[in-house]
XYZ file of C-alpha atoms in Angstrom:
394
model
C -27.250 -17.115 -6.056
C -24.729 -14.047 -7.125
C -23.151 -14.314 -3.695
C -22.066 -18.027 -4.355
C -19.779 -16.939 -7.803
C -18.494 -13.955 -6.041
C -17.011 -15.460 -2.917
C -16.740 -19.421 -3.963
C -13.700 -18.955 -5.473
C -11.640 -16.450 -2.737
C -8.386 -17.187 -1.012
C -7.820 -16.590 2.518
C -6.137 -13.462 1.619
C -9.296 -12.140 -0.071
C -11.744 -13.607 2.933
C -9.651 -11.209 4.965
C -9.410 -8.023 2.945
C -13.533 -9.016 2.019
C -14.346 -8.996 6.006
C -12.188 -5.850 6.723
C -14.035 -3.708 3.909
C -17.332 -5.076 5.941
C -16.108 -4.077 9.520
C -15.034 -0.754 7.959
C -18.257 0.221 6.897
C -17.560 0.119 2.917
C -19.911 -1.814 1.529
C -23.805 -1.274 0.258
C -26.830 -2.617 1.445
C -27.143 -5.281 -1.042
C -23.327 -6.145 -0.561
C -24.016 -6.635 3.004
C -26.931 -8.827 2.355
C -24.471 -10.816 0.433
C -21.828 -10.829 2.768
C -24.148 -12.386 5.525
C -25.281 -15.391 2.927
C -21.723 -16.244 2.116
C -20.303 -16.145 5.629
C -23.226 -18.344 6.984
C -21.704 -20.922 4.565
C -18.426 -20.623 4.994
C -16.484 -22.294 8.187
C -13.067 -20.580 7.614
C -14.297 -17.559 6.773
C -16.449 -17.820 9.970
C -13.252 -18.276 12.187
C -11.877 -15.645 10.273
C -14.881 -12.943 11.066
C -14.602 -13.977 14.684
C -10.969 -13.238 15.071
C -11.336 -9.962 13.331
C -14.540 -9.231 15.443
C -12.571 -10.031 18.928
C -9.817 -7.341 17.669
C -12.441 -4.290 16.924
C -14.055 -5.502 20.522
C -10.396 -4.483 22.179
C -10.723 -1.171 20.264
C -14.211 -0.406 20.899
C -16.278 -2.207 23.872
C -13.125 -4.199 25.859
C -15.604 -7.104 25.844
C -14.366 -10.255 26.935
C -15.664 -13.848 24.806
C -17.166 -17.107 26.587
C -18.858 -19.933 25.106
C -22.645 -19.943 26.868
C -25.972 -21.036 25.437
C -26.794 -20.027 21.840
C -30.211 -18.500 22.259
C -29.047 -16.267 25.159
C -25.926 -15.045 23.062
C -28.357 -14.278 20.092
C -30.603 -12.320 22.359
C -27.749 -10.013 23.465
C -26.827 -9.208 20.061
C -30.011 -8.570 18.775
C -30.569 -6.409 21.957
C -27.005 -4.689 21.179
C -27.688 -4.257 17.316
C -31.265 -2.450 17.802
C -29.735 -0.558 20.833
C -26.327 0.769 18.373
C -27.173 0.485 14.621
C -27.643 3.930 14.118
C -24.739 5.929 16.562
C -22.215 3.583 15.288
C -21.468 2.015 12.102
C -18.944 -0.533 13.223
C -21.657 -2.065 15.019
C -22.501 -3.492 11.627
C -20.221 -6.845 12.432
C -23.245 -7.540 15.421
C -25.714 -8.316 12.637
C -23.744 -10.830 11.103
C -23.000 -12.591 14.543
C -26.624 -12.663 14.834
C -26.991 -14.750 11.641
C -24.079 -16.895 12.709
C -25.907 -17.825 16.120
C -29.445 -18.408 14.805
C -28.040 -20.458 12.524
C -26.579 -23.064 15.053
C -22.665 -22.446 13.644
C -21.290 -20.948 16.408
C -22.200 -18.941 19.573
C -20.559 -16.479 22.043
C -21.043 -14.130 24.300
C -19.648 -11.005 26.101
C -19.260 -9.153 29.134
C -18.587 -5.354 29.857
C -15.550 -5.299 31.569
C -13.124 -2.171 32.754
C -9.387 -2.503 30.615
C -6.939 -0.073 30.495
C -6.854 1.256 27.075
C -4.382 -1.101 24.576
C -1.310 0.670 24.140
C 0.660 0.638 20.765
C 2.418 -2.530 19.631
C 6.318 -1.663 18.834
C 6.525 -2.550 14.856
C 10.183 -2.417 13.269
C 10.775 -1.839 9.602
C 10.712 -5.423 8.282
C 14.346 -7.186 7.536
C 12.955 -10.200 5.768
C 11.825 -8.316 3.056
C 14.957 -8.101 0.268
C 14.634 -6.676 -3.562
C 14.283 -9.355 -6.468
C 16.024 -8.967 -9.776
C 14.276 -10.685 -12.728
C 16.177 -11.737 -15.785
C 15.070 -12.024 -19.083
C 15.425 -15.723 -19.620
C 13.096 -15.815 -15.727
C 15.737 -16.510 -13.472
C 14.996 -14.550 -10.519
C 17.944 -13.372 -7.892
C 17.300 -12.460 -4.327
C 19.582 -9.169 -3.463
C 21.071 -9.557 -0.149
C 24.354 -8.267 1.462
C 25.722 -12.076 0.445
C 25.704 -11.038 -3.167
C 28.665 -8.545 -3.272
C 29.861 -9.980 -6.096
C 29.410 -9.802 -9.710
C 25.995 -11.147 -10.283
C 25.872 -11.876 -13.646
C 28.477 -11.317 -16.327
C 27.366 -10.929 -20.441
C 29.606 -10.291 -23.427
C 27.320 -6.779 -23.014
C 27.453 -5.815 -19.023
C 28.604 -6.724 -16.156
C 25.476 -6.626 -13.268
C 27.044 -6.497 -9.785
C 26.174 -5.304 -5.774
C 27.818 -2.145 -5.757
C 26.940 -1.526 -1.761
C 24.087 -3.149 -0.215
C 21.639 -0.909 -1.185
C 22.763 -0.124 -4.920
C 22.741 -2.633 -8.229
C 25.168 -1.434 -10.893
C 25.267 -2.230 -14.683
C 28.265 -1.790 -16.218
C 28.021 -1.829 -20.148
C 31.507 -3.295 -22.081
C 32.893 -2.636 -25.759
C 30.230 -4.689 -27.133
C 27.591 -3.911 -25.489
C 25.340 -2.581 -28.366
C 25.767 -5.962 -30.576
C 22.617 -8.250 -29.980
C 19.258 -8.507 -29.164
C 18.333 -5.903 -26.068
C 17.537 -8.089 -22.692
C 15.390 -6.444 -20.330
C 15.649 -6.767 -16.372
C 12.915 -5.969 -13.639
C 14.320 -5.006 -10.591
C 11.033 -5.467 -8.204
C 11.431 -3.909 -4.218
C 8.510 -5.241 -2.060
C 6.887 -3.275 1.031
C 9.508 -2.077 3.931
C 12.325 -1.751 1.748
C 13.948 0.784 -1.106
C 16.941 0.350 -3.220
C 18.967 2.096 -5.885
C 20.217 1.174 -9.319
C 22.743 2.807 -11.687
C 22.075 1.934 -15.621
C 24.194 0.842 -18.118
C 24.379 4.347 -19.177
C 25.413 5.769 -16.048
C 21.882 6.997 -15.009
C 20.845 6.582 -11.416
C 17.461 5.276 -9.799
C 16.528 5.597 -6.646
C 12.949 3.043 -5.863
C 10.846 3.221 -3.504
C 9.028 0.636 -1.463
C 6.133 -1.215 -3.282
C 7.474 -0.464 -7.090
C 9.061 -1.778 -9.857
C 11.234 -0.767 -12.970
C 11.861 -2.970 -15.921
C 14.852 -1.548 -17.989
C 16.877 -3.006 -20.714
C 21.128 -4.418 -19.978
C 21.924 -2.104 -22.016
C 20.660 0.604 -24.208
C 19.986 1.194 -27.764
C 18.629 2.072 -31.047
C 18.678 5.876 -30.416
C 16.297 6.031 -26.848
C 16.742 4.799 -23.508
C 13.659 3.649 -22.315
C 11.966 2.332 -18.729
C 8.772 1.407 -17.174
C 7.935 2.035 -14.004
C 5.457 0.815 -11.356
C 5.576 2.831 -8.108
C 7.689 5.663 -6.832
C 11.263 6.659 -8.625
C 13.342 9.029 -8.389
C 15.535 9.604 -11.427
C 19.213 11.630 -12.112
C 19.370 10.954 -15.843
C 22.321 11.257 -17.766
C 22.711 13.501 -20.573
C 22.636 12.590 -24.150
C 21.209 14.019 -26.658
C 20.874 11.369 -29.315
C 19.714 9.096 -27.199
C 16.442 10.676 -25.345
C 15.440 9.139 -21.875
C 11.840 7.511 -21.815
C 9.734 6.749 -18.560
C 6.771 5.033 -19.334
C 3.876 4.160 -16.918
C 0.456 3.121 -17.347
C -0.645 6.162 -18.067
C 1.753 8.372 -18.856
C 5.243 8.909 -21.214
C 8.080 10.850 -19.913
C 10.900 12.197 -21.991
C 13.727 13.807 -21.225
C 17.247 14.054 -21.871
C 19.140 14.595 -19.022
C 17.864 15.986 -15.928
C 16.350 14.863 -12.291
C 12.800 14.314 -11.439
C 10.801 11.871 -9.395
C 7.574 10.507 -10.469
C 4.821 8.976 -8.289
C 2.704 6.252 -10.098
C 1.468 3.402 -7.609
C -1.875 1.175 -9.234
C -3.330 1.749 -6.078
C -3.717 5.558 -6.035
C -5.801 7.546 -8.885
C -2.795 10.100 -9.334
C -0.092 10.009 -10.999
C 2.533 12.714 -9.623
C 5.773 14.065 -11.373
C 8.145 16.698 -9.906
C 11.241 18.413 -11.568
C 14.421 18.983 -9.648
C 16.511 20.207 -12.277
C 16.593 20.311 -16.417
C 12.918 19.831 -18.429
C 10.949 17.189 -18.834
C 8.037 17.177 -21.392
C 4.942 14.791 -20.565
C 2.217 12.946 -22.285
C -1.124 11.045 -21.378
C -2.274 9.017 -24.751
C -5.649 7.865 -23.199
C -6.665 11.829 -22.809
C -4.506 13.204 -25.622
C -2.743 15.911 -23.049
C 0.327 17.187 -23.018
C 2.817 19.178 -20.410
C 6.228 20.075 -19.718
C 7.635 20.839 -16.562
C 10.443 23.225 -15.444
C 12.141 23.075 -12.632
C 10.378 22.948 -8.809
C 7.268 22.576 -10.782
C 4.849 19.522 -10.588
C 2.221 17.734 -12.720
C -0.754 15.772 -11.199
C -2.903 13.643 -13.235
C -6.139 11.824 -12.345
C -6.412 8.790 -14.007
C -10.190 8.436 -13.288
C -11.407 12.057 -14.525
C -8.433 12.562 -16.851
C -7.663 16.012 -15.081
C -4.174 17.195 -15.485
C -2.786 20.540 -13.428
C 0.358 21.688 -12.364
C 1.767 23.952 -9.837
C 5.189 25.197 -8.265
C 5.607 22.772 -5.218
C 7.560 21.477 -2.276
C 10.684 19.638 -3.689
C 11.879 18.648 -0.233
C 8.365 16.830 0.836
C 8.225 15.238 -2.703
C 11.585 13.684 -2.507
C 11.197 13.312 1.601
C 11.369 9.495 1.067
C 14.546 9.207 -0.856
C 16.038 11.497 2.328
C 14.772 8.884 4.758
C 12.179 11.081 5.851
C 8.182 10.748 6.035
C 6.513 14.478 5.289
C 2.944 15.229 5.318
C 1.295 18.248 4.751
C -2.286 18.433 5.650
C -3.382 15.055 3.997
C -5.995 12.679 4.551
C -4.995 9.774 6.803
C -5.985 7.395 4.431
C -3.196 8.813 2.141
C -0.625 8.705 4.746
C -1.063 5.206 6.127
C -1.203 4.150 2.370
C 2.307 5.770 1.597
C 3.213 4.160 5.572
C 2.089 1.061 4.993
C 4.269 0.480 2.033
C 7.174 0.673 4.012
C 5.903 -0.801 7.656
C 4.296 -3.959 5.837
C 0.708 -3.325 7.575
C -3.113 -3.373 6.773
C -5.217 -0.790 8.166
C -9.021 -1.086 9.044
C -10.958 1.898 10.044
C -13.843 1.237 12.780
C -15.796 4.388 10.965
C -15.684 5.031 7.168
C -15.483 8.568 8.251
C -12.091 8.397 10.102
C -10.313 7.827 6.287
C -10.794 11.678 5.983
C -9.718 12.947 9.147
C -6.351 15.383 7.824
C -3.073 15.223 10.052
C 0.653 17.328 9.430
C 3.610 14.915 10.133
C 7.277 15.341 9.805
C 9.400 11.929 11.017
C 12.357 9.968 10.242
C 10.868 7.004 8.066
C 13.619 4.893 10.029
C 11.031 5.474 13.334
C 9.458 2.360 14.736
C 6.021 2.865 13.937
C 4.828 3.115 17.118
C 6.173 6.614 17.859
C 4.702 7.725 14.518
C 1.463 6.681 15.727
C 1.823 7.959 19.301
C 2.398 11.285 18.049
C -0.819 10.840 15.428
C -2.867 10.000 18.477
C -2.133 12.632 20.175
C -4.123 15.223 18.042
C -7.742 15.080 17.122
C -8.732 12.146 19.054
C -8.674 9.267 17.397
C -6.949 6.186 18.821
C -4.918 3.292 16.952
C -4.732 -0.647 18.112
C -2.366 -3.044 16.415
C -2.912 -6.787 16.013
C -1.040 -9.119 13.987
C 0.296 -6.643 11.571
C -3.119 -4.631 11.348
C -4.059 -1.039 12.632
C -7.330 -0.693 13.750
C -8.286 2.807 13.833
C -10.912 4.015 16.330
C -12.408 7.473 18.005
């Protein structure tokens, strides 16, 4: 059966994020159909479904589980899925259950009971969390405080812990003899970092990205790639241009400030100019743009659309300040740019709820529960959090 090559092969990581897109509502008829097959067959995914089920019944009915006789805990679900199916999409998780307990797997059952509503769960910015550096012969360096110290040390550059939140390179004499090295300096979720190049430039990362950059620089350009969210103070030079590539787009300059936005997960691909000129172009599309200062280029990577407009500095560099800014935007969007620094998964109990549009102006150095306090207290909707997931309800 198709189900069997789609699902045999899935981690415990992708059983999760596969039952999650089910409770949400985001997948198809035929998907579903699938889903059910699979999940019939599969014990850990089973106890994985029932531990995600209990979690949406705290948001949504405060029922509480018992183990009773199977046919009378398939009755009530049945009952409960005819009685729901079309006022509530979350209810979707019942019809599954019901396969589970006709099935003989497992059974449960539930009882309305009166709960005061779940209150927020306090959630600190993670501390475990550090930035790696990656070395071209695939040695790969944990940066903590530990590592003041010179890290490594080349007949080219010197690579040491500046502070404990800044790498340094510093190029010698001899730095342009050789074949060029290149470094990735990767920051996870719940952290950022900053970075000066061999040339003096300076990089400020944001959580969730990457930049891969050479020791040193040379043969006439000073090129980077970049995965994520940067903002960049380039030094000038101009025989040596500066060159940010990303999947879909090159970036040259030569010596100016900008940041650019380019995470795999989002369709866009934002770029704003603080100061100097940048010039801009998208190879798959054959476009072309440059950018003066306070203005900003947006390009979709699905439709190939490319605009710009004068813009906002402040909210587009609002992370590098230590500050979370948004203006009008979907929550989807925001909990995607929040989870990236929080280290959480979110899971909404109506596909709808994704498009719901908030304002929001915080210190990104919050605990995330007063973020989400002041969220729920506009527009009605209501957030749960269980073992490092936000369940989102109205």
């Amino acid at each position: 059966m198709k189900y069997e090559y789609k699902y045999e092969m899935m981690d415990k990581n992708e059983k999760e994020t596969r039952i999650r897109e089910y409770l949400s509502g985001e997948l198809g008829e035929k998907e579903e159909r699938e889903f059910n097959e699979w999940l019939v067959g599969d014990v850990e995914a089973q106890q994985i479904f029932k531990e995600r089920v209990k979690q949406y019944d705290l948001i949504r009915w405060a029922k509480r589980w018992e183990y009773i006789d199977d046919e009378v805990a398939r009755k009530q679900v049945v009952d409960r899925v005819r009685r729901y199916r079309l006022k509530i999409g979350i209810v979707r998780y019942a019809a599954v259950i019901a396969v589970i307990l006709v099935s003989g797997v497992m059974v449960w059952n539930w009882k309305y009971r009166s709960v005061e509503p779940a209150t927020l769960a306090t959630v600190s910015v993670p501390l475990t969390n550090v930035p790696i550096l990656k070395l071209a012969d695939g040695e790969e360096i944990p940066i903590s405080s530990r590592n003041m110290e010179i890290i490594r040390s080349s007949r080219r550059v010197d690579i040491q812990l500046a502070d404990s939140g800044r790498l340094e390179y510093v190029a010698k004499s001899d730095s342009m003899v050789g074949q060029v090295e290149y470094n990735t300096l990767v920051i996870p979720r719940g952290c950022e970092f900053s970075l000066v190049l061999a040339d003096g430039s300076r990089v400020w990362l944001n959580a969730g990205s990457s930049l891969k950059y050479p020791e040193t620089f040379s043969n006439g350009e000073r090129r980077v790639y970049l995965e994520g969210e940067a903002y960049f103070e380039v030094e000038h030079d101009g025989n040596a241009p500066f060159i940010v590539n990303t999947r879909s787009m090159d970036l040259r300059v030569l010596g100016t400030s900008f940041n650019i936005k380019a995470y795999d997960d989002e369709s866009t691909v934002i770029t704003t100019l603080v100061s100097g000129k940048i010039r801009q172009e998208f190879p798959e599309v054959g476009k072309d743009v440059t950018l003066t200062p306070s203005r900003q280029s947006i390009f979709d990577r699905v439709t190939g659309k490319l605009e710009t407009k004068q813009t906002d500095v402040q909210a587009a560099l609002a992370w590098k300040e230590g500050k979370i800014i948004a203006n009008n935007e979907r929550l989807e969007d925001i909990f995607r740019q929040l989870s990236r620094w929080y280290d959480f998964k979110v899971v909404y109990t109506q596909p709808s709820l994704k498009d719901v549009r908030f304002y929001l102006h915080s210190n990104r150095y919050a605990e995330v529960h007063t973020i989400l306090e002041y969220l729920q207290t506009t527009k009605g909707i209501h957030f749960t959090y269980a073992e490092k997931t936000i369940y989102v309800s109205q």
